[in-house]
Tab-separated table of C-alpha atoms in Angstrom:
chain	number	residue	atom	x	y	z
A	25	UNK	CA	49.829	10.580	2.592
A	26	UNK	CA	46.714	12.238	3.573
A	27	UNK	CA	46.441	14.444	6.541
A	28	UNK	CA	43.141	13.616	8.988
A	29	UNK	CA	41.371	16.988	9.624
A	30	UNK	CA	39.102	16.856	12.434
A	31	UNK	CA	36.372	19.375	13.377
A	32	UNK	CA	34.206	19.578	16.508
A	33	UNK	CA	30.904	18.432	15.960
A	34	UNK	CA	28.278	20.477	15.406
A	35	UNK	CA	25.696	21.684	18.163
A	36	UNK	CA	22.424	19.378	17.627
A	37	UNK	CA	19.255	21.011	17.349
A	38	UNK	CA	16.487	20.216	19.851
A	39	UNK	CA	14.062	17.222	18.538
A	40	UNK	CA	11.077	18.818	16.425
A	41	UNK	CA	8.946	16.732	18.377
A	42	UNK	CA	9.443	15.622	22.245
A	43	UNK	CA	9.115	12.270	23.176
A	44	UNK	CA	5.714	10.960	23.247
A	45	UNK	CA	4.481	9.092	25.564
A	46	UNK	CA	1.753	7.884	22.680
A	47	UNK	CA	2.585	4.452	21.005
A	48	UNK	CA	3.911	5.506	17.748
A	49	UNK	CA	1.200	4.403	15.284
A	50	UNK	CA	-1.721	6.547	17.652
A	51	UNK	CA	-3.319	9.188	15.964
A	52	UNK	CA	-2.136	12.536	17.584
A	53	UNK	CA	-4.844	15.022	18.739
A	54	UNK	CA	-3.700	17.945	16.934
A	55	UNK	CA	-4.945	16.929	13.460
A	56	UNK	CA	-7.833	17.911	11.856
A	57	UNK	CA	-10.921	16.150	13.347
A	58	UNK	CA	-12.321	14.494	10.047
A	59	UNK	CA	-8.784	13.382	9.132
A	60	UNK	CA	-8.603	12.146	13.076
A	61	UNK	CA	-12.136	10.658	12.560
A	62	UNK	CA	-10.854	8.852	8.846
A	63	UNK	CA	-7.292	7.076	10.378
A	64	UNK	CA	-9.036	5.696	13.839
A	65	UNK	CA	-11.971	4.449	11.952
A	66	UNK	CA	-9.535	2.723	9.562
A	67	UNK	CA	-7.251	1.470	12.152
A	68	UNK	CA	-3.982	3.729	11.223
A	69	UNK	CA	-1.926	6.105	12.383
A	70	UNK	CA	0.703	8.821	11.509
A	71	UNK	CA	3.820	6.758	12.324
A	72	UNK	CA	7.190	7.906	14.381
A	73	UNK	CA	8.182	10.202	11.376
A	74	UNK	CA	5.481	12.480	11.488
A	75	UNK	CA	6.229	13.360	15.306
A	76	UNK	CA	9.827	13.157	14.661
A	77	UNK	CA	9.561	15.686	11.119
A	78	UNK	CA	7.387	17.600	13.706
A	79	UNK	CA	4.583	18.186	11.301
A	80	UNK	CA	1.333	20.022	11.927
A	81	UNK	CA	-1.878	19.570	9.539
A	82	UNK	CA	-3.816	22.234	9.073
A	83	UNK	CA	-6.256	21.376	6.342
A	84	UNK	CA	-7.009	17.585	5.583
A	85	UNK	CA	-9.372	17.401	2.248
A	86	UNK	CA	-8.964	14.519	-0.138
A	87	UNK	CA	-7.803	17.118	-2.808
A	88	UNK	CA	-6.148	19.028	-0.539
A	89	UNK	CA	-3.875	18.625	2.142
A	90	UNK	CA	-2.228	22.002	4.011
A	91	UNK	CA	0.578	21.498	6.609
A	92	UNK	CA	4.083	22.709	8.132
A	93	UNK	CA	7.493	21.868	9.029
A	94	UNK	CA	9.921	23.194	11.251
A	95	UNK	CA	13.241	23.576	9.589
A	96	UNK	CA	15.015	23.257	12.542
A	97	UNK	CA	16.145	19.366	13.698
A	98	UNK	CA	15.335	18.617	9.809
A	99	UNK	CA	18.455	20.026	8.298
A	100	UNK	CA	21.312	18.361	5.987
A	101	UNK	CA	25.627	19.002	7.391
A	102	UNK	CA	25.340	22.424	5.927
A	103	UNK	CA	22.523	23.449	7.946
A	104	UNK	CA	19.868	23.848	5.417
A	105	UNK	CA	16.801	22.114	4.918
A	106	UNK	CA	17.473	18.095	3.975
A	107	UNK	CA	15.881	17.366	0.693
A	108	UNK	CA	15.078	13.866	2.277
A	109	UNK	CA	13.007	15.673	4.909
A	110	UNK	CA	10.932	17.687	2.460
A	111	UNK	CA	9.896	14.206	0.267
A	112	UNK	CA	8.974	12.259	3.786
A	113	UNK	CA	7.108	15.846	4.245
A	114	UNK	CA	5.537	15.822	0.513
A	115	UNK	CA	4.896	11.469	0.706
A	116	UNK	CA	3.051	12.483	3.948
A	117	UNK	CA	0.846	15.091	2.634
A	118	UNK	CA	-0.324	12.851	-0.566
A	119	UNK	CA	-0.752	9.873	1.287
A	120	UNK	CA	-3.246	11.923	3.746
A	121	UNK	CA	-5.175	13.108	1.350
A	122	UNK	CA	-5.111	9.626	-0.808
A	123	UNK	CA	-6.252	7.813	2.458
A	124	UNK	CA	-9.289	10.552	2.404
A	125	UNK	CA	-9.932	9.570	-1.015
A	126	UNK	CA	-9.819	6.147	-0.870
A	127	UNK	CA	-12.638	5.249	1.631
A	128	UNK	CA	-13.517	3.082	4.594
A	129	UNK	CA	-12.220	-0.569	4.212
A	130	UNK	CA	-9.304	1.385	1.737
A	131	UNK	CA	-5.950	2.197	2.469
A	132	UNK	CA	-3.418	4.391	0.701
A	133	UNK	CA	0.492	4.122	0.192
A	134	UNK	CA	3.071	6.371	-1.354
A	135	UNK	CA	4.689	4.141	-4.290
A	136	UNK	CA	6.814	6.763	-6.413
A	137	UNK	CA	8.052	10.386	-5.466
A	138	UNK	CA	9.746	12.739	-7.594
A	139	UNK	CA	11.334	15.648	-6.370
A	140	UNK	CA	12.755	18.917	-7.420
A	141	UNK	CA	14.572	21.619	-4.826
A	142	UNK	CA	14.156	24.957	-6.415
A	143	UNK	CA	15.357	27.339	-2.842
A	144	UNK	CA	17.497	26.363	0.296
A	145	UNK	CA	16.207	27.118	3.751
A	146	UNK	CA	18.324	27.495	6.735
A	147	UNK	CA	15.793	28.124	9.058
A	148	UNK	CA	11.989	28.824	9.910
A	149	UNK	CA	9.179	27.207	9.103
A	150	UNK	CA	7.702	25.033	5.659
A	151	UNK	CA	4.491	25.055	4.389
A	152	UNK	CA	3.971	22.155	2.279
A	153	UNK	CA	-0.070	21.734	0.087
A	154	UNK	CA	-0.683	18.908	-1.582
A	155	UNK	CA	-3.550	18.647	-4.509
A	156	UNK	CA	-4.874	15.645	-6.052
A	157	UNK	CA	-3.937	15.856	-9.982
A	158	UNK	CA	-5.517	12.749	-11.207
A	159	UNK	CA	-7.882	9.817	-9.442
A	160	UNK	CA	-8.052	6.347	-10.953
A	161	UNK	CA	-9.619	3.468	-9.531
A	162	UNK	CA	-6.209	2.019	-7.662
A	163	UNK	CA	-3.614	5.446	-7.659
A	164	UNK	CA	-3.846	8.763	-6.781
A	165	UNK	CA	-1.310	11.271	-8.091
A	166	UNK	CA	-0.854	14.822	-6.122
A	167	UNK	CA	1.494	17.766	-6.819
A	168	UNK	CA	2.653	18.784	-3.826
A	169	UNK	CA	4.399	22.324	-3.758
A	170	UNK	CA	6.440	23.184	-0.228
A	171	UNK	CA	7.661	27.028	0.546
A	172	UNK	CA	9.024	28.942	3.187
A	173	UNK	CA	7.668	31.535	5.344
A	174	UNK	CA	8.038	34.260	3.080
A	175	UNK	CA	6.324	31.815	0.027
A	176	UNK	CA	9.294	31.630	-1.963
A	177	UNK	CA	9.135	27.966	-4.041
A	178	UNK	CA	11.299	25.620	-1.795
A	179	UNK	CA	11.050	22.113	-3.528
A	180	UNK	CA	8.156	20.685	-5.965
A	181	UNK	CA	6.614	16.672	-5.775
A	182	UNK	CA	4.670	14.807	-7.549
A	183	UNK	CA	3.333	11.500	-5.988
A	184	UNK	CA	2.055	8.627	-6.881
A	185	UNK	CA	-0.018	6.716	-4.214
A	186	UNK	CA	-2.074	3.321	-4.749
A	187	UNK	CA	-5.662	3.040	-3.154
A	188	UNK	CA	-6.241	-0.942	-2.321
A	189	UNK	CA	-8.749	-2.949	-0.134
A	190	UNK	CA	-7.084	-3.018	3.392
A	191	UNK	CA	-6.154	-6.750	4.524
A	192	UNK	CA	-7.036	-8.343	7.644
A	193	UNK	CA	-3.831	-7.855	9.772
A	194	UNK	CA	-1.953	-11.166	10.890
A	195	UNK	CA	-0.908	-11.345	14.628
A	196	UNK	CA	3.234	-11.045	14.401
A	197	UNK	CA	2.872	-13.924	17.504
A	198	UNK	CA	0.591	-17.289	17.545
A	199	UNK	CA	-1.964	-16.435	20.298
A	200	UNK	CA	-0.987	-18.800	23.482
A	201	UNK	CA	-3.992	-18.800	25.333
A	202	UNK	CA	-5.377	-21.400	23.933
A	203	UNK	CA	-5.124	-24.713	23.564
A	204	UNK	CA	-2.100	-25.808	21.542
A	205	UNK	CA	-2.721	-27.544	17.763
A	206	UNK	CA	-0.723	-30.770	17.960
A	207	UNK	CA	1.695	-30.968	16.146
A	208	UNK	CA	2.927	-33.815	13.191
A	209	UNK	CA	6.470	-34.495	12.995
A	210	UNK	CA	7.437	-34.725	9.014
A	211	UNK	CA	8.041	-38.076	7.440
A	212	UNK	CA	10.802	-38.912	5.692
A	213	UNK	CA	10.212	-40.862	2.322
């Protein structure tokens, strides 16, 4: 028979990020104003993650993309750094500068990420730069390298994003205001 051990539960760390009041696809007003200037004109935003990873860009160049992390609120049981957090932190930074290079009426998405954690961090800060390896006309491939605050290697990425025309968006809800199509019951054969 196995014996249940139990163990309090740790002491959560304080959100990266407070609560916005911001809808969660705005563009915040701490990043970079040409990178601002490129996600408003093309309708996007950064997403919940970014707020809740508690990034900060720095730097926003389509071959180069500089930004930071807290480690604290992003760590794994053991209290270090969760490898999870420093891909979403890596995807982020290559689909920036992706969306840079791909151009009005363009949009960019992370499609594969591989990873490799070289150094554990328990606390501090990351400092992630991502630079574009390769263009083609529909991906984008970056290296992304991510260390702590003393520059010691924490974790190396390589992503893949794809460039593509942006679609028209379709409402999730039938607009109601006007008048209603009529509609044709099926026949039955």
């Amino acid at each position: 028979m196995h014996e249940m051990v139990t163990t309090a539960a740790p002491a959560t760390a304080e959100p990266c990020a407070p609560a916005h009041a911001l809808p969660e696809w705005s563009v915040p007003e701490d990043l970079p104003a040409g990178l601002a200037d490129v996600m408003r004109a093309a309708g996007v935003g950064t997403g919940g993650l970014y707020r809740k990873l508690g990034m900060t860009v720095t730097e926003a160049l389509a071959d180069r993309v500089v930004a930071s992390m807290p480690v604290a609120g992003n760590t794994q049981p053991f209290g270090l750094l969760h490898g999870g957090a420093s891909i979403a932190f890596a995807e982020t930074l290559a689909s920036i500068g992706a969306l840079l290079l791909a151009g009005p009426g363009q949009l960019a998405v992370g499609i594969e990420v591989s990873a490799s954690h070289h150094a554990s961090v328990r606390d501090g800060t990351v400092h992630g730069t991502a630079t574009l390896v390769h263009r083609g006309s529909t991906l984008a491939h970056y290296d992304v390298r991510i260390t702590d605050d003393d520059g010691r290697l924490v974790c190396t990425c390589r992503v893949t994003c794809l460039l593509r025309k942006r679609r028209a968006v379709m409402p999730t809800a039938p607009d109601t205001s006007a008048s209603p199509s009529p509609v044709t019951e099926p026949t039955s054969l």
